[in-house]
PDB file of C-alpha atoms and ligand atoms in Angstrom:
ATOM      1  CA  UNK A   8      24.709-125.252 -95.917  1.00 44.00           C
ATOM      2  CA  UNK A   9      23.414-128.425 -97.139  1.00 47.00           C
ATOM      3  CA  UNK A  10      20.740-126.558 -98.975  1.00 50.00           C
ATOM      4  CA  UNK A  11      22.566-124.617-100.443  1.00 43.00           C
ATOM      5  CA  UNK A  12      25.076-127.096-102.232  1.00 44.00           C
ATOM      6  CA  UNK A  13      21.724-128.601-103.223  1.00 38.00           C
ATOM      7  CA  UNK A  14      20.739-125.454-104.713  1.00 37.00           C
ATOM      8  CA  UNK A  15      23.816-124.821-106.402  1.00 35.00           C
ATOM      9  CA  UNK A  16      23.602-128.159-107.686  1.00 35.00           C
ATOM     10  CA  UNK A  17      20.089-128.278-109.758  1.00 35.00           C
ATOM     11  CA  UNK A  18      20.401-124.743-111.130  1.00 33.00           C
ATOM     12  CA  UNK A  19      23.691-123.070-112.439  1.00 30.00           C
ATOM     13  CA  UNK A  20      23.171-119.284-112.423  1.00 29.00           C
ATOM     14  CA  UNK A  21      22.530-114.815-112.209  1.00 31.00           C
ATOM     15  CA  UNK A  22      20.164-111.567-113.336  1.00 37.00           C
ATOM     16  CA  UNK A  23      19.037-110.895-116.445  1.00 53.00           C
ATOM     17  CA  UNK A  24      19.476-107.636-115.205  1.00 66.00           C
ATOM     18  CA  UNK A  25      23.270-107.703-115.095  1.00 81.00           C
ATOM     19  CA  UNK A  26      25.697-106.136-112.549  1.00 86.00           C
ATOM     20  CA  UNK A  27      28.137-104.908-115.261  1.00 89.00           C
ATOM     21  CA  UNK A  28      26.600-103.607-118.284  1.00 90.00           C
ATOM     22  CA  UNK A  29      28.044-101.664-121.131  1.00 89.00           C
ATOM     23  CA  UNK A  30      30.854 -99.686-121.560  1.00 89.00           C
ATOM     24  CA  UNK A  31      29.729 -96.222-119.793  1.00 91.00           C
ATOM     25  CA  UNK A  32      26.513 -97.355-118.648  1.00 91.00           C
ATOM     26  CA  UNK A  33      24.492 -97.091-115.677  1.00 93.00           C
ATOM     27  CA  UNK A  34      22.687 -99.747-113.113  1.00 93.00           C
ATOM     28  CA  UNK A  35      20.225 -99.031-111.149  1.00 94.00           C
ATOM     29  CA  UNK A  36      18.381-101.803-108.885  1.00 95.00           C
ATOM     30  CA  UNK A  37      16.202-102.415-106.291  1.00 96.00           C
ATOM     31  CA  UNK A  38      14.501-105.541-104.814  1.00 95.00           C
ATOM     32  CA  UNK A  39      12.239-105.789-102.295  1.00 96.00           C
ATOM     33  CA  UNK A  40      10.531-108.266 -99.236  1.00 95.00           C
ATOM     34  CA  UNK A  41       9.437-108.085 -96.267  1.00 94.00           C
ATOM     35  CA  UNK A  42      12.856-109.843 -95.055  1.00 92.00           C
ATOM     36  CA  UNK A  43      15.035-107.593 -97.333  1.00 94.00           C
ATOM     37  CA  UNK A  44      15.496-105.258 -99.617  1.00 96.00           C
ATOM     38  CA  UNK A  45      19.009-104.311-101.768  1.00 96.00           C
ATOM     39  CA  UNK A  46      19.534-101.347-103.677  1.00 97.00           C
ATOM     40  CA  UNK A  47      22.429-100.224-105.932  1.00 96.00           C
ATOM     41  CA  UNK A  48      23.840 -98.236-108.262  1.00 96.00           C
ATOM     42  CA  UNK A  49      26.791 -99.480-110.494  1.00 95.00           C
ATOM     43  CA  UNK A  50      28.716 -97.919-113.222  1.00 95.00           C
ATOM     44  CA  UNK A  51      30.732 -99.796-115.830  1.00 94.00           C
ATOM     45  CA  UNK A  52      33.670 -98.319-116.706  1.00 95.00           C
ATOM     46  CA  UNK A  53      34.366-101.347-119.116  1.00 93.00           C
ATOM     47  CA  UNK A  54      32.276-103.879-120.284  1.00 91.00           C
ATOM     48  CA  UNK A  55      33.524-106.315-117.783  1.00 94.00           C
ATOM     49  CA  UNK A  56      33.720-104.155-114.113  1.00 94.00           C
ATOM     50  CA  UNK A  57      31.477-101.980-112.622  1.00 96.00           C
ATOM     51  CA  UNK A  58      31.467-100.548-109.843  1.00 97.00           C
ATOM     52  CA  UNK A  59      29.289 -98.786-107.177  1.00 97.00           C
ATOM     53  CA  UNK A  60      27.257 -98.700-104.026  1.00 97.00           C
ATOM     54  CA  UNK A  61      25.602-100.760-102.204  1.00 97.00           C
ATOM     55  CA  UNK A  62      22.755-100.993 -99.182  1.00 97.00           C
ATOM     56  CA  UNK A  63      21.626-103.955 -97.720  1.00 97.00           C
ATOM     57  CA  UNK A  64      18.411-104.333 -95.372  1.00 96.00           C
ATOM     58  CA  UNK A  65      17.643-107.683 -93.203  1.00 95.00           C
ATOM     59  CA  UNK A  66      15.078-108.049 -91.143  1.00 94.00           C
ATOM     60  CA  UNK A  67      14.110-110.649 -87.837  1.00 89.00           C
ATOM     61  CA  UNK A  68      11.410-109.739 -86.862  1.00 84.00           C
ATOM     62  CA  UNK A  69      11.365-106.010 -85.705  1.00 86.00           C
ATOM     63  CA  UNK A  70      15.284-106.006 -85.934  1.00 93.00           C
ATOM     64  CA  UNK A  71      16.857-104.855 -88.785  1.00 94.00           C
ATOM     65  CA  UNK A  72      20.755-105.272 -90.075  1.00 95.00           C
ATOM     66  CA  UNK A  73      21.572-102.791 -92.427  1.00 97.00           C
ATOM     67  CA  UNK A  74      24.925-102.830 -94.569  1.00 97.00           C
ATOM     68  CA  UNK A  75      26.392-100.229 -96.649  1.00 98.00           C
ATOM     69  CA  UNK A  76      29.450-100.770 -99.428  1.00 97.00           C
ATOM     70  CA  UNK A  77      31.482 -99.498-102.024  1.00 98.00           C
ATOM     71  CA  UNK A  78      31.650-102.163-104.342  1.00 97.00           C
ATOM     72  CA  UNK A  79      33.259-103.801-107.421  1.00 97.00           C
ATOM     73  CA  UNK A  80      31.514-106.629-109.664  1.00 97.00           C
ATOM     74  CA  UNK A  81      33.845-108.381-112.419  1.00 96.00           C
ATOM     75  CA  UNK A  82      32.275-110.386-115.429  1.00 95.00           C
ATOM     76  CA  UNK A  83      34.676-113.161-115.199  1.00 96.00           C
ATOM     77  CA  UNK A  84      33.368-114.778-118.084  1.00 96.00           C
ATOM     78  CA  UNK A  85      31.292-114.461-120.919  1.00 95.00           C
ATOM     79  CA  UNK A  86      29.844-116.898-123.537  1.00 96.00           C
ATOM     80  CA  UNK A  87      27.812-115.137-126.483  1.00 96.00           C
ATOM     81  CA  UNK A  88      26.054-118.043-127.966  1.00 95.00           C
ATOM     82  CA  UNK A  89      24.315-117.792-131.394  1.00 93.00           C
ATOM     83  CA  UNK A  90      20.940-117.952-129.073  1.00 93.00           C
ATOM     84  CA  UNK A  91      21.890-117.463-125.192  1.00 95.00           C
ATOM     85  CA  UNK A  92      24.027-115.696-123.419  1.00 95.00           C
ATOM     86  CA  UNK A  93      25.461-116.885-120.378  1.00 96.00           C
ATOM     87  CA  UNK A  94      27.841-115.228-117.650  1.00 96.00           C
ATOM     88  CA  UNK A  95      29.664-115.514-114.597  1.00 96.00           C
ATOM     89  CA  UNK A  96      30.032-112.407-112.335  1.00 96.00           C
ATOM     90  CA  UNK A  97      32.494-112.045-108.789  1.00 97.00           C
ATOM     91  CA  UNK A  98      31.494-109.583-106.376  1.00 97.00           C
ATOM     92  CA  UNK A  99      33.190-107.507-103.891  1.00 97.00           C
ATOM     93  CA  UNK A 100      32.943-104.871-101.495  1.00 98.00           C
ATOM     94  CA  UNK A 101      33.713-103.460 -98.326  1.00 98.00           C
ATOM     95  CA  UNK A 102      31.741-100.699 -95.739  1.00 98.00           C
ATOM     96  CA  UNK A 103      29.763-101.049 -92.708  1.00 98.00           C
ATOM     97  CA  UNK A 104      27.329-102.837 -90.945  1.00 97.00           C
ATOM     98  CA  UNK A 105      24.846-101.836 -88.810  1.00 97.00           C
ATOM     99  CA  UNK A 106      23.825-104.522 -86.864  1.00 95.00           C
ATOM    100  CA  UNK A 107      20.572-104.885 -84.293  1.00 94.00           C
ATOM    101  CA  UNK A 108      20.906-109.001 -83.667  1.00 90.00           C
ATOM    102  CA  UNK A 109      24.095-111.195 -82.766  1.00 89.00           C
ATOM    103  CA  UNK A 110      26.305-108.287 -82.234  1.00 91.00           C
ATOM    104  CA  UNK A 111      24.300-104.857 -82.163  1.00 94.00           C
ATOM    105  CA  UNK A 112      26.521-101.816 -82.860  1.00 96.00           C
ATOM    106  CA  UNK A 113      28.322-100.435 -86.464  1.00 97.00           C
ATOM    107  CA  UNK A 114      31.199-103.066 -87.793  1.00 97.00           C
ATOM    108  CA  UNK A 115      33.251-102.706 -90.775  1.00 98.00           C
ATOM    109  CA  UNK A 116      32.416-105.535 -92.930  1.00 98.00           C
ATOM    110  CA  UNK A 117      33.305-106.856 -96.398  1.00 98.00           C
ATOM    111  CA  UNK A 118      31.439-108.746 -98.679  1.00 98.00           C
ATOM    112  CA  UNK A 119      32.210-111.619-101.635  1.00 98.00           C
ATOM    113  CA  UNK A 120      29.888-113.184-104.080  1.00 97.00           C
ATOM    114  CA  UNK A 121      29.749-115.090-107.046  1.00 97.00           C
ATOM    115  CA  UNK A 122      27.258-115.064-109.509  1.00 96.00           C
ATOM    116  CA  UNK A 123      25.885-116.901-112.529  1.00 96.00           C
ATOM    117  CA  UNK A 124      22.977-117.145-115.171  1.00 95.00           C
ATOM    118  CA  UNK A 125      22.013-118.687-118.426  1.00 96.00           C
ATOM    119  CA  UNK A 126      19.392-117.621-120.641  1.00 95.00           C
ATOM    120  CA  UNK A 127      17.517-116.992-123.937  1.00 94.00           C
ATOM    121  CA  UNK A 128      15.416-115.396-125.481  1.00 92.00           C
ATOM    122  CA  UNK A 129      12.439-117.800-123.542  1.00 93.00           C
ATOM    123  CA  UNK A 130      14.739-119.422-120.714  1.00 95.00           C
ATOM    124  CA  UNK A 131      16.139-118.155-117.858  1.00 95.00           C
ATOM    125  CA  UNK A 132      17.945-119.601-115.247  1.00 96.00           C
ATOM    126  CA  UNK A 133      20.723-117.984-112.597  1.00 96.00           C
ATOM    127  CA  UNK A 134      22.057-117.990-109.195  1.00 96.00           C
ATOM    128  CA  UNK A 135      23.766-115.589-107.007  1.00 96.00           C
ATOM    129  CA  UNK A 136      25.306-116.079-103.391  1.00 97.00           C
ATOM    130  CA  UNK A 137      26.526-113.361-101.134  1.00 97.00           C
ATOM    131  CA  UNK A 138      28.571-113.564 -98.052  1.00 97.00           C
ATOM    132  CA  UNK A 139      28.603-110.472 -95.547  1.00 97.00           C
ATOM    133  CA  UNK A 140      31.356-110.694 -92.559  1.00 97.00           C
ATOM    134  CA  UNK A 141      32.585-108.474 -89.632  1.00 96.00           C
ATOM    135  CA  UNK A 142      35.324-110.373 -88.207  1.00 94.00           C
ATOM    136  CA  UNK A 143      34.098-111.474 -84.914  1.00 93.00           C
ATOM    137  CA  UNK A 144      30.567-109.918 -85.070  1.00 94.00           C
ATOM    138  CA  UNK A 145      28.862-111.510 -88.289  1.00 94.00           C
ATOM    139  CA  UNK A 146      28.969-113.911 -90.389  1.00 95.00           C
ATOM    140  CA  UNK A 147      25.573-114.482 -93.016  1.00 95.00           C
ATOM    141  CA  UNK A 148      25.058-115.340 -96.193  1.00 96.00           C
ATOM    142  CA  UNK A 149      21.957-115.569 -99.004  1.00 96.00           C
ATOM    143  CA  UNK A 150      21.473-117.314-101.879  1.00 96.00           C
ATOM    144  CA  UNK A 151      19.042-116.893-104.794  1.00 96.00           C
ATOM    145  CA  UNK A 152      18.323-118.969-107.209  1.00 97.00           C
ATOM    146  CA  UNK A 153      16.174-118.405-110.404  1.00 96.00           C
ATOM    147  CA  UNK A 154      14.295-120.322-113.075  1.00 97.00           C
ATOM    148  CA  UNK A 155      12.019-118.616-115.373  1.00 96.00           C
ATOM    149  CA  UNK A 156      10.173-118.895-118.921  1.00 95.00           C
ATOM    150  CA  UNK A 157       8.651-116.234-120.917  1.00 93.00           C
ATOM    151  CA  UNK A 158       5.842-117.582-122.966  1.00 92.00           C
ATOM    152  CA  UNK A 159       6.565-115.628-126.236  1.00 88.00           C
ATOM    153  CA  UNK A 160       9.533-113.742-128.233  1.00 87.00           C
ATOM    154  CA  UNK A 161       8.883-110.220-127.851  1.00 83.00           C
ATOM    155  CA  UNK A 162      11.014-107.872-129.884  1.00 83.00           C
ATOM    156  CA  UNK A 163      12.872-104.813-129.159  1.00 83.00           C
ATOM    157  CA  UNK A 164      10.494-101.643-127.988  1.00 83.00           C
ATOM    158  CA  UNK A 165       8.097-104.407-127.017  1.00 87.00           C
ATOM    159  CA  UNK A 166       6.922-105.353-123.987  1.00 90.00           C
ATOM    160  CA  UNK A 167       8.312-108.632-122.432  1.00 90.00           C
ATOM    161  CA  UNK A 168       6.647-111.006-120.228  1.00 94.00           C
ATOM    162  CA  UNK A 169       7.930-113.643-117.403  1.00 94.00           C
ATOM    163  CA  UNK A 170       7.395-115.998-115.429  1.00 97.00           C
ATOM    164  CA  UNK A 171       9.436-117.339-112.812  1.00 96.00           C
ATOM    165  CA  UNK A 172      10.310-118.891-109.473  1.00 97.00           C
ATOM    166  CA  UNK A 173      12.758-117.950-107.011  1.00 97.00           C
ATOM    167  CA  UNK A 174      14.175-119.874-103.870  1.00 97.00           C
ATOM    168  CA  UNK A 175      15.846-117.570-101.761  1.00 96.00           C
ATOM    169  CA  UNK A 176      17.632-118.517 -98.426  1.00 95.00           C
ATOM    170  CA  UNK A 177      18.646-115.786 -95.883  1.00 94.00           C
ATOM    171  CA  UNK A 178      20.825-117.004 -93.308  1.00 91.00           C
ATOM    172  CA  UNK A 179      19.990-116.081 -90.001  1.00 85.00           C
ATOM    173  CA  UNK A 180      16.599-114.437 -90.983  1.00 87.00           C
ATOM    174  CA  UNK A 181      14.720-117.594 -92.688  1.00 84.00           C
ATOM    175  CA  UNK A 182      14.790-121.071 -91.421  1.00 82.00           C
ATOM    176  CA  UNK A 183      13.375-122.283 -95.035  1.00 89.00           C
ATOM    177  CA  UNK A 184      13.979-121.490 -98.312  1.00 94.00           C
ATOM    178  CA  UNK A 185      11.421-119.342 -99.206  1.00 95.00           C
ATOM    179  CA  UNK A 186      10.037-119.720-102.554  1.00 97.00           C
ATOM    180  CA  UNK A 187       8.355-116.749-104.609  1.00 97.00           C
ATOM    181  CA  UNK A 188       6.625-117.365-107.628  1.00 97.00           C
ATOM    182  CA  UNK A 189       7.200-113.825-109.728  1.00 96.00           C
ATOM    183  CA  UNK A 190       6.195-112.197-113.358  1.00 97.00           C
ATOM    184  CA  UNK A 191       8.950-110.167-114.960  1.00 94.00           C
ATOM    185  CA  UNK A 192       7.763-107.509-116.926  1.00 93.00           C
ATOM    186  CA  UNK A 193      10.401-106.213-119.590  1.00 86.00           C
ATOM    187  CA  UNK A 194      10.547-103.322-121.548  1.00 86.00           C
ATOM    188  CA  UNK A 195      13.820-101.314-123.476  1.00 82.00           C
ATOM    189  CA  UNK A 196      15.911-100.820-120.538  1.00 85.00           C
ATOM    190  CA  UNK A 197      13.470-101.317-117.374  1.00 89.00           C
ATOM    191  CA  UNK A 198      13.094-104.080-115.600  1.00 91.00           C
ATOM    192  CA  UNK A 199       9.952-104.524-112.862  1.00 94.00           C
ATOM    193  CA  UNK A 200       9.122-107.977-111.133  1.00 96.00           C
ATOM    194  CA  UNK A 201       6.254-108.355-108.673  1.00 97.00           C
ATOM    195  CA  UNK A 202       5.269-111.106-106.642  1.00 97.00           C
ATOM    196  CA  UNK A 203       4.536-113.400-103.862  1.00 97.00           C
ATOM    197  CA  UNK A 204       6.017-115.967-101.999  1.00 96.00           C
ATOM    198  CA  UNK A 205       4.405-119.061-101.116  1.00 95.00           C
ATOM    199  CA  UNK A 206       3.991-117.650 -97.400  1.00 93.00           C
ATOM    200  CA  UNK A 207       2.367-114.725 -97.861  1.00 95.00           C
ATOM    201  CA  UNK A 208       5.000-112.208 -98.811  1.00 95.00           C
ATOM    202  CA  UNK A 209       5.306-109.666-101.262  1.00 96.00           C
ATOM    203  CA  UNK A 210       8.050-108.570-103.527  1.00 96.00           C
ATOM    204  CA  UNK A 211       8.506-105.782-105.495  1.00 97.00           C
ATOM    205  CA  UNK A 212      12.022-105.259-107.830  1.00 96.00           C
ATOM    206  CA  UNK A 213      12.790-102.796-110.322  1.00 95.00           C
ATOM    207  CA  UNK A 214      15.596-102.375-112.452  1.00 93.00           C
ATOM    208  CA  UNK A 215      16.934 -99.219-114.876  1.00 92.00           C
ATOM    209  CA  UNK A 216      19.817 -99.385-116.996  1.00 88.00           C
ATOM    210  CA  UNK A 217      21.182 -95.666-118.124  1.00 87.00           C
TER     211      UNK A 217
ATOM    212  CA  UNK B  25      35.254 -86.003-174.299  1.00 67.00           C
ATOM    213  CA  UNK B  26      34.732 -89.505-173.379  1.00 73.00           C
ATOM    214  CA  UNK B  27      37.580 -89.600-171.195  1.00 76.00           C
ATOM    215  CA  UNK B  28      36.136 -86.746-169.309  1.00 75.00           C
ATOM    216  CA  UNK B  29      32.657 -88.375-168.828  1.00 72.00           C
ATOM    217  CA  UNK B  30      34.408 -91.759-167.610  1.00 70.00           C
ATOM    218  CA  UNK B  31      36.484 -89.930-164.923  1.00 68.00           C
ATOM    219  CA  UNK B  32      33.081 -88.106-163.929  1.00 68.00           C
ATOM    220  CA  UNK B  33      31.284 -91.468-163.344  1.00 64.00           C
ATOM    221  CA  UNK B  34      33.929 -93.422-162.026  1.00 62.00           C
ATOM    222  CA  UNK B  35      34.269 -89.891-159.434  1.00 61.00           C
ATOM    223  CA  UNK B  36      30.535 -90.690-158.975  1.00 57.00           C
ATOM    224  CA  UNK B  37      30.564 -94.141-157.875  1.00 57.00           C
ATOM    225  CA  UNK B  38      33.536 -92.966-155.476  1.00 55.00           C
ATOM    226  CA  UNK B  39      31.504 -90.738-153.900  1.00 56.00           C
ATOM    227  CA  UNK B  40      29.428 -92.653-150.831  1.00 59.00           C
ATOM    228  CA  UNK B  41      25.811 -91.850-150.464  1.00 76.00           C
ATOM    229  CA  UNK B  42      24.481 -93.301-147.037  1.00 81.00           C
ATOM    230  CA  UNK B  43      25.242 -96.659-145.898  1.00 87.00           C
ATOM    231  CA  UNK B  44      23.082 -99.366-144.791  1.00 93.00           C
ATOM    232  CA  UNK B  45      25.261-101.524-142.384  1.00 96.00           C
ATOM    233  CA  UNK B  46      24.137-105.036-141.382  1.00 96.00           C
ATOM    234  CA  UNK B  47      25.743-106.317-137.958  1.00 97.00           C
ATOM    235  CA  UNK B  48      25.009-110.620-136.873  1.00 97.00           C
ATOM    236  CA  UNK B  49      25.751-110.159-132.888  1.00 97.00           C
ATOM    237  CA  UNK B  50      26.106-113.610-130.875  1.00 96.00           C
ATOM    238  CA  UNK B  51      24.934-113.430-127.312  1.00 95.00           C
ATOM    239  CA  UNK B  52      21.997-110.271-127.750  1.00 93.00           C
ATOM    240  CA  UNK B  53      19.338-112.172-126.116  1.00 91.00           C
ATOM    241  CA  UNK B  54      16.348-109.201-124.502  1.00 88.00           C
ATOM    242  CA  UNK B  55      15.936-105.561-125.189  1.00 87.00           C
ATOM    243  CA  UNK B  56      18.358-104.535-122.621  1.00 85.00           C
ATOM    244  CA  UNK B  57      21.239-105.816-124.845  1.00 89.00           C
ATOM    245  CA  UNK B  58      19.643-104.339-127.507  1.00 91.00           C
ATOM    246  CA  UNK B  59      19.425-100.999-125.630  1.00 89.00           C
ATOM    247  CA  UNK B  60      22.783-100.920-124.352  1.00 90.00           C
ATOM    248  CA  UNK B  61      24.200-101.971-128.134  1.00 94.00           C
ATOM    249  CA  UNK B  62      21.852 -98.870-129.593  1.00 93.00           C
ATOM    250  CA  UNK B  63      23.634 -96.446-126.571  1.00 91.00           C
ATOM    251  CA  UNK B  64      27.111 -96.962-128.185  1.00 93.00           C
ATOM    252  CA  UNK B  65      25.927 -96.730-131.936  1.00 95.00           C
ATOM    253  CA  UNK B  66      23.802 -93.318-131.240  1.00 93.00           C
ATOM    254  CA  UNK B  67      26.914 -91.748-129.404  1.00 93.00           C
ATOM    255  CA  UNK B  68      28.590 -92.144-132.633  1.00 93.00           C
ATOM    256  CA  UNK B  69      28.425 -88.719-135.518  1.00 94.00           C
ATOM    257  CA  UNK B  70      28.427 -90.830-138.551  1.00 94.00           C
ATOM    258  CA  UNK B  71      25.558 -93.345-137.414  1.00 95.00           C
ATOM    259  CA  UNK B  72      21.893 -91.604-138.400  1.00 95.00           C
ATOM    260  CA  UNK B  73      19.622 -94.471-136.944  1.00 94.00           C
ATOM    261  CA  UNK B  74      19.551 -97.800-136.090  1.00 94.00           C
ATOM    262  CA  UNK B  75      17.408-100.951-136.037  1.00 93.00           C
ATOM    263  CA  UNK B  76      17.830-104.128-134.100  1.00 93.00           C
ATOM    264  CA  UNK B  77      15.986-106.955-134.813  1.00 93.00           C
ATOM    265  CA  UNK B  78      16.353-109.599-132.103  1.00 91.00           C
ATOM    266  CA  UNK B  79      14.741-112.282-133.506  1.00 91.00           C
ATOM    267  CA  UNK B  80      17.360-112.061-136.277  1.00 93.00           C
ATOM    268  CA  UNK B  81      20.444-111.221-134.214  1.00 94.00           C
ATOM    269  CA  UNK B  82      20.931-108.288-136.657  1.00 96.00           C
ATOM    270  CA  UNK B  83      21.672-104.506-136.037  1.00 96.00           C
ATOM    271  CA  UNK B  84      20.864-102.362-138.499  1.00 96.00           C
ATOM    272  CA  UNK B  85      22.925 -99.724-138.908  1.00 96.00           C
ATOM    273  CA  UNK B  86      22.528 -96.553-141.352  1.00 95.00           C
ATOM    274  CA  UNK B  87      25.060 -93.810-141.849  1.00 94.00           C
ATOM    275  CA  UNK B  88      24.660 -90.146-142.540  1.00 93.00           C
ATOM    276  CA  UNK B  89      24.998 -89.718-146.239  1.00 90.00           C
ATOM    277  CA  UNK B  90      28.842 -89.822-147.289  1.00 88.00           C
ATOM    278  CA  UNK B  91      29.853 -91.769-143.786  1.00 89.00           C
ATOM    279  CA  UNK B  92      30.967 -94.901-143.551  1.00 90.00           C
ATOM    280  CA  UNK B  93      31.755 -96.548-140.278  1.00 92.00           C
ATOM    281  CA  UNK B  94      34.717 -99.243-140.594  1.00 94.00           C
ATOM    282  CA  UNK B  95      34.027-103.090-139.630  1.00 95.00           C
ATOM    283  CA  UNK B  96      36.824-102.151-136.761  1.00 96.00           C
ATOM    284  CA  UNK B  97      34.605 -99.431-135.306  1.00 96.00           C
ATOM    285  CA  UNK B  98      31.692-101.621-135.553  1.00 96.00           C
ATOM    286  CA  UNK B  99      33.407-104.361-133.969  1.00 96.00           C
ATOM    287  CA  UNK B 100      35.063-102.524-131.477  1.00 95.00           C
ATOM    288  CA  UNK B 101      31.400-100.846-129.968  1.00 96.00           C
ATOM    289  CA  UNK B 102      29.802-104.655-130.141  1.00 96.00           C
ATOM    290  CA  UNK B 103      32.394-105.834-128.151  1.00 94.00           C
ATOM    291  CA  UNK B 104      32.437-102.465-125.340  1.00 92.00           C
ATOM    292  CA  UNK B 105      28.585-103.462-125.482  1.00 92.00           C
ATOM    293  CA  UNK B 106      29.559-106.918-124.077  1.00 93.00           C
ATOM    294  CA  UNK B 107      28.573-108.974-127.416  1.00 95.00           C
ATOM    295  CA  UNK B 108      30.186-110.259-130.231  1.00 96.00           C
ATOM    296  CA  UNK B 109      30.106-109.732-133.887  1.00 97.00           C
ATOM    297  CA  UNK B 110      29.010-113.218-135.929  1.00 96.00           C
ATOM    298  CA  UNK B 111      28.897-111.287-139.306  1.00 96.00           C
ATOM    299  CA  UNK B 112      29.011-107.658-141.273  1.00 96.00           C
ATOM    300  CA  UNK B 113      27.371-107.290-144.099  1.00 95.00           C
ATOM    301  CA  UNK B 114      27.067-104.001-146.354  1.00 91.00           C
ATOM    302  CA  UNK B 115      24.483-102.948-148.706  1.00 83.00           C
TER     303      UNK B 115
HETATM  304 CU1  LIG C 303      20.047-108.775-122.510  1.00 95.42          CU
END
């Protein structure tokens, strides 16, 4: 908990790849490590809700806890800058949980989150913490936090490069932060990030907007 | 005679050829805002193509020969795209 109001503390914010997109368009994400992996869909029936499913994998060693959801994201706020854009996103959602550690069996669960970012056309930097409970049976949270550059200005129909670092904390499933130095590659409307955290892990995220 | 051939040009200049549309939007940082603002344009009958420039901020936007697309239309798809207009500017 303490590392986590640190974390909140040095960086404010989010996803370049944003939960609620356009008026009538389509996201599609998945991220993946060892630990986890998340996967939704969302559609935006306004520029500032979407809404969607939502699956959930964490893993301790050889158990896994799996969630499912139907769930609604709100852009709570917007600032378009001349040069950055920067946004603040609530989540919520509600499903099941299948659950192979504390409590095994299938709960109903709900989840909250809150999620910011910040960025340019070179800068990036965003946060996002999610909270998954079953009254009585589980209680975890993770937090992400992101900082990234990309080294030149690529235009539209061009390919975009990144670099960044992300500290992720599972609760529950990591005792340390675990830190994962990534490249973001960017092009029209997909998103794909590869890499590898500093113990050995790989990740592998891709993102679609329709 | 005269008369006539004023009415004709002054019918002329009334009648709009194709437009060439230029939009500032504030917050269009990567090619995904870019993408999404390009969805909403191409959905619409009057718009024939469309440029964005993000190093400029700008969207190009160019009509169908006698279109016209009104700064409220414009305005209204920036802001279902999530961004906002800074400037519109016709040619
Ligand atoms: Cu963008």
């Amino acid at each position: 908990m303490k590392i986590l109001s640190i974390f909140l503390f040095i960086v404010s914010a989010g996803a370049y790849a944003h939960p609620v997109i356009y008026q009538g368009g389509w996201a599609l994400s998945s991220s993946n490590m060892p630990d986890y992996s998340n996967n939704y869909l969302m559609y935006s029936p306004s520029n500032r809700y979407s809404v969607g499913i939502d699956h959930w994998r964490f893993s301790q060693e050889a158990a896994n806890t799996e969630a499912a959801l139907l769930k609604i994201n709100h852009l709570l706020w917007r600032d378009n800058g001349e040069n950055h854009q920067a946004n603040i996103y609530l989540h919520g959602g509600g499903g099941v949980v299948d659950q192979e550690w504390g409590s095994p069996g299938t709960h109903g669960m709900y989840m909250l989150g809150l999620e910011a970012d910040w960025e340019t056309r070179r800068l990036y930097t965003a946060i996002k913490h999610y909270e998954f409970h079953a009254p009585g049976k589980l209680d975890m949270f993770t937090t992400q936090a992101r900082v990234g550059f990309s080294p030149y200005e690529a235009d539209f129909k061009s390919l975009q490069t990144w670099f960044m670092l992300q500290g992720m904390i599972i609760d529950e499933v990591q005792e340390k932060v675990m830190i994962t130095p990534m490249v973001r590659f960017f092009y029209n409307n997909v998103l794909w990030e590869m890499g590898s955290s500093t113990r050995g892990d790989w990740m592998l995220n891709l993102m679609v907007h329709l | 005679m005269k008369k006539m051939m004023a009415l004709t040009l002054m019918l002329f200049s009334f009648t709009s050829f194709a437009k060439e549309i230029n939009v500032k939007v504030s917050g269009m940082v990567c090619s995904m805002c870019a993408q999404g603002i390009q969805k909403k344009f191409s959905a619409i009958s009057e718009v024939k193509s469309l440029d964005v420039n993000l190093d400029k901020k700008i969207v190009n936007i160019f009509t169908h020969d006698d279109k016209d697309l009104e700064d409220a239309t414009i305005t209204k798809l920036i802001t279902e795209a999530g961004y906002n207009v800074a400037s519109i500017e016709r040619k």
